[in-house]
mmCIF file of C-alpha atoms in Angstrom:
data_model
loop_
_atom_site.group_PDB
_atom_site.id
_atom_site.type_symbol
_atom_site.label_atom_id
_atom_site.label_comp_id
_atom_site.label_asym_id
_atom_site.label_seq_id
_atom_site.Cartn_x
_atom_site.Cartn_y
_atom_site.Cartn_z
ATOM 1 C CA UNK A 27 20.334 7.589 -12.799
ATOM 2 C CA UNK A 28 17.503 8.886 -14.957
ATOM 3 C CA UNK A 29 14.014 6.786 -15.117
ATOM 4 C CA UNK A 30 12.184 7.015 -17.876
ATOM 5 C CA UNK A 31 8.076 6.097 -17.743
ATOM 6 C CA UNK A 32 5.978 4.636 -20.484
ATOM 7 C CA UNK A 33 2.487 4.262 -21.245
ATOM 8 C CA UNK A 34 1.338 0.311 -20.368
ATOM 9 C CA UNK A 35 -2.202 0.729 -22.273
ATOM 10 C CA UNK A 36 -3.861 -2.077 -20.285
ATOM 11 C CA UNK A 37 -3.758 -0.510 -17.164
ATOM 12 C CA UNK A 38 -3.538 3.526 -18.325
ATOM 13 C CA UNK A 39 -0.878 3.676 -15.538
ATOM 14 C CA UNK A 40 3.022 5.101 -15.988
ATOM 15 C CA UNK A 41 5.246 1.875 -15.057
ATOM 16 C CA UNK A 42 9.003 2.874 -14.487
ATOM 17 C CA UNK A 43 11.361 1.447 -17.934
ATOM 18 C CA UNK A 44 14.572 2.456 -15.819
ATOM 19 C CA UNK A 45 17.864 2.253 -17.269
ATOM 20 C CA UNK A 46 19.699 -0.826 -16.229
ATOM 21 C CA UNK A 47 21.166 -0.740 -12.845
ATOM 22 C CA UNK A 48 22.465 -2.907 -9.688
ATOM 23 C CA UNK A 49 20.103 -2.853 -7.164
ATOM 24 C CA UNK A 50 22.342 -1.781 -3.919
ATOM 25 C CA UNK A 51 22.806 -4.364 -1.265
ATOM 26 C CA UNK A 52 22.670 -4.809 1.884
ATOM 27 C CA UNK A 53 26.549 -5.242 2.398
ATOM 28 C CA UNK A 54 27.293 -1.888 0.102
ATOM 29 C CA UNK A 55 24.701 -0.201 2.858
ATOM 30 C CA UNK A 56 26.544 -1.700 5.856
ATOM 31 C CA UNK A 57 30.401 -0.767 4.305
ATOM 32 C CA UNK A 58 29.143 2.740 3.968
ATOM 33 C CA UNK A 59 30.848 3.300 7.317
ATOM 34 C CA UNK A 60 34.403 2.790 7.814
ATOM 35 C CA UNK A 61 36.394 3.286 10.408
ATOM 36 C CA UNK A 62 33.637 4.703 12.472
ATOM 37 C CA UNK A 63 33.019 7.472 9.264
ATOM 38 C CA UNK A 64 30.221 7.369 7.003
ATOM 39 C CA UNK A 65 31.132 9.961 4.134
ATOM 40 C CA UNK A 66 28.427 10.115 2.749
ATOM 41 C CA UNK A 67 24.795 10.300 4.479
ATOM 42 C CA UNK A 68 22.393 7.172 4.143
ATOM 43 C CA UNK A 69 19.063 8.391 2.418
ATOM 44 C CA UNK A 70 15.949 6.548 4.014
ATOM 45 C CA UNK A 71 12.172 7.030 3.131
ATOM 46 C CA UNK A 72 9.329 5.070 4.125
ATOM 47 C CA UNK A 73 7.327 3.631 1.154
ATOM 48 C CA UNK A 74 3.892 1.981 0.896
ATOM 49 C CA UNK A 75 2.825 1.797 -2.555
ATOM 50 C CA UNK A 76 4.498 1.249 -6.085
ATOM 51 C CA UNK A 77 3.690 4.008 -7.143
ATOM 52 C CA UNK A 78 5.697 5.893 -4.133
ATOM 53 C CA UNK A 79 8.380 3.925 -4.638
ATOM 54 C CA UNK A 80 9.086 5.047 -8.199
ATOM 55 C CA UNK A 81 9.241 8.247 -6.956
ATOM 56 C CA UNK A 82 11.221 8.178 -3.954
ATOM 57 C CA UNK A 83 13.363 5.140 -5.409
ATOM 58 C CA UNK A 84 16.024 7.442 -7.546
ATOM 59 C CA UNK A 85 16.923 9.431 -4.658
ATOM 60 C CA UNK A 86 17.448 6.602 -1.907
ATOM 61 C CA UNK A 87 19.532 4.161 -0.272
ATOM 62 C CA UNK A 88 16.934 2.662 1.427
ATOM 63 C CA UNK A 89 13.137 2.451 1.341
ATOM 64 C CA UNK A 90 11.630 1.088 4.526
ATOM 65 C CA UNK A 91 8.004 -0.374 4.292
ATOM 66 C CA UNK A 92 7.458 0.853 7.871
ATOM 67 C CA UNK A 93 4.773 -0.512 10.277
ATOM 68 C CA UNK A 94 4.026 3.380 10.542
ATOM 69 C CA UNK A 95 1.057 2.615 7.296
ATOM 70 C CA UNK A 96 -0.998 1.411 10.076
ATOM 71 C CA UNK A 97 -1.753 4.952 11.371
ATOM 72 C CA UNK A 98 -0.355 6.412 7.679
ATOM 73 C CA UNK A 99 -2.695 4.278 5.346
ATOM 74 C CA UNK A 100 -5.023 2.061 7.825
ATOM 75 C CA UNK A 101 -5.782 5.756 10.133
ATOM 76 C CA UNK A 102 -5.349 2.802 13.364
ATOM 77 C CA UNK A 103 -3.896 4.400 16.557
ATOM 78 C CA UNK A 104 -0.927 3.080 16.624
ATOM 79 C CA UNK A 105 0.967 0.746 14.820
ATOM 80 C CA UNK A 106 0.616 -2.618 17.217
ATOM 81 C CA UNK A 107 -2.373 -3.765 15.321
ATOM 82 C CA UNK A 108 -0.674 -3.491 12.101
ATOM 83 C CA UNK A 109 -0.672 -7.442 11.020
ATOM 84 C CA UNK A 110 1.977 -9.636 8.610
ATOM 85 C CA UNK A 111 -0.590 -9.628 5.930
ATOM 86 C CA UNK A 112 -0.211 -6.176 5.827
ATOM 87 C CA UNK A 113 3.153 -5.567 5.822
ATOM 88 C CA UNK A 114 3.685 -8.349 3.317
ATOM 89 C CA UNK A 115 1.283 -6.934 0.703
ATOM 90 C CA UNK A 116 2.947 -3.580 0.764
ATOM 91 C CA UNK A 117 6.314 -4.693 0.986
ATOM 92 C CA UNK A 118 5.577 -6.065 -2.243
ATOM 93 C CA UNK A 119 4.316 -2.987 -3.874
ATOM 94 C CA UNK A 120 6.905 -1.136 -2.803
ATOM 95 C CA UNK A 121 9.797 -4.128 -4.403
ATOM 96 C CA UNK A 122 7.631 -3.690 -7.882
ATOM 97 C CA UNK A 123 7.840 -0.255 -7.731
ATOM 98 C CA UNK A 124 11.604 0.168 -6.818
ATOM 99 C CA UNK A 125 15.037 -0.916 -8.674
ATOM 100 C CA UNK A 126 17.825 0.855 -6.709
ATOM 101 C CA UNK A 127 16.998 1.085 -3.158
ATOM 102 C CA UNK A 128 17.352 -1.559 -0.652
ATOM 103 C CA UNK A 129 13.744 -2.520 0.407
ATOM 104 C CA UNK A 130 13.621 -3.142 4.186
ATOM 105 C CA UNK A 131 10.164 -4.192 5.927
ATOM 106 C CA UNK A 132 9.380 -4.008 9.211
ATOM 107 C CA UNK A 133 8.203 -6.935 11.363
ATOM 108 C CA UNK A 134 5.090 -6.694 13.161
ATOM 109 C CA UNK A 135 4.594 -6.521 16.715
ATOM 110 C CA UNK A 136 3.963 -9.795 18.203
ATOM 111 C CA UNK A 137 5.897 -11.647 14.895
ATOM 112 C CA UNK A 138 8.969 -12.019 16.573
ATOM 113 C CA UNK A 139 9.540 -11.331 20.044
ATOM 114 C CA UNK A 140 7.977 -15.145 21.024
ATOM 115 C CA UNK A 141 11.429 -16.698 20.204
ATOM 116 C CA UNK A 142 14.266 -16.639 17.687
ATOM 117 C CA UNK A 143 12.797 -19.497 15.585
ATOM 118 C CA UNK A 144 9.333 -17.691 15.404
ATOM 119 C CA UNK A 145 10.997 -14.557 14.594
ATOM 120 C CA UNK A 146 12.544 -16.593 11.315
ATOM 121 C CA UNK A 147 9.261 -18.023 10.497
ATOM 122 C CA UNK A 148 8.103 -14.495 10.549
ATOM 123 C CA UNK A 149 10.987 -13.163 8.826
ATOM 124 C CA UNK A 150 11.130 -15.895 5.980
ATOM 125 C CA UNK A 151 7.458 -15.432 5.604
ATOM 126 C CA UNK A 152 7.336 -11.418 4.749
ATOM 127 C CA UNK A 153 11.159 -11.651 2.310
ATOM 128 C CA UNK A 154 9.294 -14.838 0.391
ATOM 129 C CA UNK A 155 6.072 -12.969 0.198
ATOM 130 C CA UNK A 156 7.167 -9.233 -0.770
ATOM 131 C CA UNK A 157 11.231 -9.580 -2.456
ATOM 132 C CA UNK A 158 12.665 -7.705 -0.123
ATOM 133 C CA UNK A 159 15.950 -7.836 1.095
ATOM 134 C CA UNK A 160 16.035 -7.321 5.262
ATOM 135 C CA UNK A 161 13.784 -6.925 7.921
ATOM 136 C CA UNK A 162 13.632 -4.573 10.920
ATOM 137 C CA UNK A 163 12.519 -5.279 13.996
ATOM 138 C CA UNK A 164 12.651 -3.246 17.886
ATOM 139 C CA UNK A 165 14.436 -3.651 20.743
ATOM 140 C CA UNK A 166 17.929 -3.576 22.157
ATOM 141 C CA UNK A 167 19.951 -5.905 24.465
ATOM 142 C CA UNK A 168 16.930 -8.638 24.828
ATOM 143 C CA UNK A 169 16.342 -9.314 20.842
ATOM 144 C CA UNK A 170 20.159 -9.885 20.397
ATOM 145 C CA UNK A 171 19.779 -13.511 20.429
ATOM 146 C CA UNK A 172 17.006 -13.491 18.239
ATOM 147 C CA UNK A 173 19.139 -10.884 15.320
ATOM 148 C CA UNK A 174 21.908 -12.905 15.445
ATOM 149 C CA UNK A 175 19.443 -16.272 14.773
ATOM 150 C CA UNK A 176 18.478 -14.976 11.880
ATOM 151 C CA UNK A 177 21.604 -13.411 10.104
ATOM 152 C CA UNK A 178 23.654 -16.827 10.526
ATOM 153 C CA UNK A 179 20.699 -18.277 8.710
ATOM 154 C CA UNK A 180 20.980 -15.560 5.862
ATOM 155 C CA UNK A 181 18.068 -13.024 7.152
ATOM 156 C CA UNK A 182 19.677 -9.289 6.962
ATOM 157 C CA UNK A 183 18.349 -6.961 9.964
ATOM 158 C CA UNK A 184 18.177 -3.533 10.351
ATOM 159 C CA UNK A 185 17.879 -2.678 14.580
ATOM 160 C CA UNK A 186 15.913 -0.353 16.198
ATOM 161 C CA UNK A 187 16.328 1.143 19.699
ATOM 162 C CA UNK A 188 15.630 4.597 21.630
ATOM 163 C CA UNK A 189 11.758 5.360 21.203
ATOM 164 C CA UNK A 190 10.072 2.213 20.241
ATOM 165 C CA UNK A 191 6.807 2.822 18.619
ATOM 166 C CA UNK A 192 6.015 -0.967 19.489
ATOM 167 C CA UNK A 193 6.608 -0.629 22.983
ATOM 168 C CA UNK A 194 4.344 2.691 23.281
ATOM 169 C CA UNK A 195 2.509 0.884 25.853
ATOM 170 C CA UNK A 196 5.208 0.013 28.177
ATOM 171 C CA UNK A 197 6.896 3.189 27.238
ATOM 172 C CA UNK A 198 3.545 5.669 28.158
ATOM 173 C CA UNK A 199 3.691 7.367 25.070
ATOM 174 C CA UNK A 200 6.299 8.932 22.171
ATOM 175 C CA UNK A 201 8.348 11.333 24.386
ATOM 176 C CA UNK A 202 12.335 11.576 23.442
ATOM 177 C CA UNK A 203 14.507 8.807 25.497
ATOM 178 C CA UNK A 204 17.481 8.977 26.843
ATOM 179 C CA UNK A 205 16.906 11.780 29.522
ATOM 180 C CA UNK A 206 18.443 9.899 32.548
ATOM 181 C CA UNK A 207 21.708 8.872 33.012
ATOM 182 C CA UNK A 208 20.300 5.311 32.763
ATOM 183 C CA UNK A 209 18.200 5.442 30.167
ATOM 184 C CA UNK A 210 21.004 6.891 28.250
ATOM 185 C CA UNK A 211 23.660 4.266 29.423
ATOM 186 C CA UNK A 212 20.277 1.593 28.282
ATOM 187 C CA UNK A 213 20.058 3.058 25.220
ATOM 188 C CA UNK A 214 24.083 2.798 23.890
ATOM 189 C CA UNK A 215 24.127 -0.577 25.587
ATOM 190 C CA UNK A 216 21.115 -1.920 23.228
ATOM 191 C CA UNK A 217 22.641 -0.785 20.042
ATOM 192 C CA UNK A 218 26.347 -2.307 20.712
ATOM 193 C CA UNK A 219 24.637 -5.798 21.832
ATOM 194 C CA UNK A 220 22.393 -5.435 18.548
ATOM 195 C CA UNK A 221 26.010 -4.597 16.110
ATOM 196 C CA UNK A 222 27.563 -7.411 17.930
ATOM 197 C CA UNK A 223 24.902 -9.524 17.059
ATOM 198 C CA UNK A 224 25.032 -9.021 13.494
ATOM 199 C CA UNK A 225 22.809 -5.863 12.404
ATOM 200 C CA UNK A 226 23.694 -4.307 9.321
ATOM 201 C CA UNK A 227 22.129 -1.296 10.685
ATOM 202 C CA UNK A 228 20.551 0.329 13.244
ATOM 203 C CA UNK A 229 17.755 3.198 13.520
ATOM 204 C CA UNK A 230 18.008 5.252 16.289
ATOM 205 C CA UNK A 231 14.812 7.450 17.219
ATOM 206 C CA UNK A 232 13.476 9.737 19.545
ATOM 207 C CA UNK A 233 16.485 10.145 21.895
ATOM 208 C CA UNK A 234 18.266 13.163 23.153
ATOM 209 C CA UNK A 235 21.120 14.435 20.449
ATOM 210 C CA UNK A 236 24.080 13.864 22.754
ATOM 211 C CA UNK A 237 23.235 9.855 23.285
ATOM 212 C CA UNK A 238 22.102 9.543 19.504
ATOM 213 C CA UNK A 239 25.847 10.763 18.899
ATOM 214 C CA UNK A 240 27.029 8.454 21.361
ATOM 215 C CA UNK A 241 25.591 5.297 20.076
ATOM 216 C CA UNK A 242 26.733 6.253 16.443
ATOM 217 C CA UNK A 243 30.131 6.519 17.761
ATOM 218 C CA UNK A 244 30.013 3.360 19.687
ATOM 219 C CA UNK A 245 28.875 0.815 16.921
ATOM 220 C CA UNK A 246 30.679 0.324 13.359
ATOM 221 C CA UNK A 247 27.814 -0.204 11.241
ATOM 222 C CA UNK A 248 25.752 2.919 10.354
ATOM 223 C CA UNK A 249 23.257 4.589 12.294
ATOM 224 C CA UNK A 250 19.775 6.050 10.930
ATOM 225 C CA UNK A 251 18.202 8.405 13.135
ATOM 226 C CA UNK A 252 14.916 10.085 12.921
ATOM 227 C CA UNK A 253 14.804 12.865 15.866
ATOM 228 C CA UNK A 254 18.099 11.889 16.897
ATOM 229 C CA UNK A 255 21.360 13.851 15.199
ATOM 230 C CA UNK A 256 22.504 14.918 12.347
ATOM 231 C CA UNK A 257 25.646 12.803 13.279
ATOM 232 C CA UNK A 258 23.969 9.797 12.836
ATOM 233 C CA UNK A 259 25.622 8.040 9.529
ATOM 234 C CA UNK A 260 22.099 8.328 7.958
ATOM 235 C CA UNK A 261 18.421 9.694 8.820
ATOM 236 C CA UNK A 262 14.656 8.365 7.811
ATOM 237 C CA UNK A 263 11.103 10.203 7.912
ATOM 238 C CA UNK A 264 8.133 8.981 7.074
ATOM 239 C CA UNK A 265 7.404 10.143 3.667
ATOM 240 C CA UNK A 266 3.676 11.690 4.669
ATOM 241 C CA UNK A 267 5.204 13.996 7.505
ATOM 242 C CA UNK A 268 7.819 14.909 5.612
ATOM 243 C CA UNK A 269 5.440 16.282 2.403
ATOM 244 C CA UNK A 270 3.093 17.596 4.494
ATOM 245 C CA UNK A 271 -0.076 15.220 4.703
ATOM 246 C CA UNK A 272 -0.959 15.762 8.053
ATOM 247 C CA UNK A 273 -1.321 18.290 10.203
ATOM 248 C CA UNK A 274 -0.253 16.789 13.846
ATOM 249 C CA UNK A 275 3.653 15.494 13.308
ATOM 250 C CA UNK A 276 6.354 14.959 16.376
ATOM 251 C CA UNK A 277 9.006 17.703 16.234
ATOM 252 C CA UNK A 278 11.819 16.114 14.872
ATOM 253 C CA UNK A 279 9.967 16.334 11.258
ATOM 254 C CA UNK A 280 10.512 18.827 8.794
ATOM 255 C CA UNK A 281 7.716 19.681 6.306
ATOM 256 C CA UNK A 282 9.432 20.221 2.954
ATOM 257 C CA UNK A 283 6.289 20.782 1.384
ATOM 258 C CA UNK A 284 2.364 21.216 1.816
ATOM 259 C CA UNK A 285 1.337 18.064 -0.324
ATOM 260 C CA UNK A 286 -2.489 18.233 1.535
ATOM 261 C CA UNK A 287 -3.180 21.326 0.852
ATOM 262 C CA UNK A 288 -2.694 21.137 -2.966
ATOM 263 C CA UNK A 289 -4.993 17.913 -2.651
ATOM 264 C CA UNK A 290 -7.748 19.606 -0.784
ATOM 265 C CA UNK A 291 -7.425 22.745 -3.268
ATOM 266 C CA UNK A 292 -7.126 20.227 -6.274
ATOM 267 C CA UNK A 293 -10.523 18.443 -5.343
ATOM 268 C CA UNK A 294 -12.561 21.374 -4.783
ATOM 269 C CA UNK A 295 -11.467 22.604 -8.178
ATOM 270 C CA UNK A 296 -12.610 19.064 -9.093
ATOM 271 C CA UNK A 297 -16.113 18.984 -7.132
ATOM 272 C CA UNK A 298 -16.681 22.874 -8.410
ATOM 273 C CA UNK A 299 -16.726 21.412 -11.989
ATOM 274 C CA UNK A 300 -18.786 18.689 -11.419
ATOM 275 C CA UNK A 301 -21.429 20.334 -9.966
ATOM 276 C CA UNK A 302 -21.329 23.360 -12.739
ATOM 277 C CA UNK A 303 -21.078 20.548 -15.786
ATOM 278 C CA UNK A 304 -18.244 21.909 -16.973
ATOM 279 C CA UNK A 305 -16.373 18.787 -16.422
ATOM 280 C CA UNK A 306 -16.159 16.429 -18.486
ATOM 281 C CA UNK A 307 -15.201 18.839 -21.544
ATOM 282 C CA UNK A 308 -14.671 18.590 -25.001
ATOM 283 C CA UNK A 309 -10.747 16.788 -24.568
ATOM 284 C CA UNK A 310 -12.482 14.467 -21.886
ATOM 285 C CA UNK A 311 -15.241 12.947 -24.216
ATOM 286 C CA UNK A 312 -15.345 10.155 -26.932
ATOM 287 C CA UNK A 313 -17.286 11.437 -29.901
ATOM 288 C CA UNK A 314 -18.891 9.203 -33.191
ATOM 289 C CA UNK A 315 -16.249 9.361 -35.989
#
């Protein structure tokens, strides 16, 4: 499906005029996978910004406002600071800026691991405040009660176990999971007690390939992994590692492209023609009629 983008003169900005067309849901995400098959790949990018959205938005399934734009946009050290004010205000942006994807936002560490009822409050708080339609929070076997809380009282939610950026603390950093036989049997044992509880789906990151395999096999709604397996029923990068924006990224990204390197090259070219008055020029410049 084609979009098409048109001047809006008040703001000088392009705003996307798609062509009409169903947002997908989250039930057309979840029945992607039948019979333990998903036949064709979920596509997941994070998204920030309205403007990122409208790009990405054509070519995905799913855009997830992640709590990663605390070290992506905010340059904080990791992404427990990240706050609901935050993740509301992009989440937002990112529903503007998007009419095909399902829009899934993460939920902030310390927003919902109190209890199930603050967890809704939480929940309620960023779909009100932003449009979009789940939420995805961390943690296996001991948030079960708290998923299943909220999708009998209509909140969609996308699980998360393996490496759990939240939980970098307990965890003593971002290496893979899953290397012991109980960590592995941990790890499989999280994401059938989060399917059982009601998620729609479940991201799977930062484990070894034969247990990432094992939990997609184990659970009947879809898997999204991100350094996991290409067996998984879908995978999801953050958009900045995957174009190239920084130079430090774990392994399991690929860099389809250099994105910072055209910037840097693109504002010297800027700051040499500043400094040498040749910019503005002629096209540039209002002159008296």
């Amino acid at each position: 499906m084609s979009t098409t983008f048109q001047l809006d003169t008040s703001t000088s900005r392009a705003n996307p005029t798609p062509q009409p067309m169903r947002r997908l849901t989250v039930p057309k995400i979840r029945d992607r996978k039948i019979d333990g098959v998903t036949a064709e790949p979920i596509v997941m990018l994070t998204a920030y910004t309205a403007r990122q959205a409208q790009l990405l938005d054509p070519h995905c399934d799913l855009l997830l406002v992640g709590d990663s734009l605390g070290q992506v946009i905010y340059g904080l050290p990791s992404t427990i600071p990240v706050t609901m004010d935050m993740m509301a205000s992009h989440a937002a942006a990112v529903v503007r800026g998007s009419y095909h994807s399902v829009v899934v936002v993460d939920m902030p560490f310390g927003a919902y691991e109190a209890s199930p009822q603050a967890a809704f409050e939480a929940a309620a708080t960023l779909l009100k405040a932003s449009g979009a339609a789940a939420v995805k929070l961390e943690g296996g076997e001991v948030m079960a009660e708290t998923v299943e809380f909220l999708v009998k009282r209509g909140i969609p939610v996308m699980g998360h176990v393996g490496l759990t950026p939240q939980a970098v603390n307990v965890l003593g950093g971002y290496a893979a999971r899953g290397r012991s036989d109980a960590e592995a049997d941990k790890i499989v044992t999280d994401a059938k007690a989060l399917e059982q509880a009601g998620a729609f789906a479940i991201v799977v990151e930062g484990v070894v390939e034969p247990i990432a395999i094992a939990v997609t096999e184990a659970v009947a709604c879809p898997t999204i992994g991100i350094g996991a397996s290409a067996k998984c029923d879908g995978q999801v990068l953050v958009t900045e590692d995957m174009l190239g924006m920084f130079e430090r990224v774990p392994r399991f990204v690929k860099r389809y492209e250099d994105i910072a390197t055209t910037i840097s090259e693109t504002a010297a070219k800027y700051a040499a023609e500043v400094r040498e008055r040749s910019f503005p020029g002629p096209d540039q410049l209002y002159q008296p009629k």
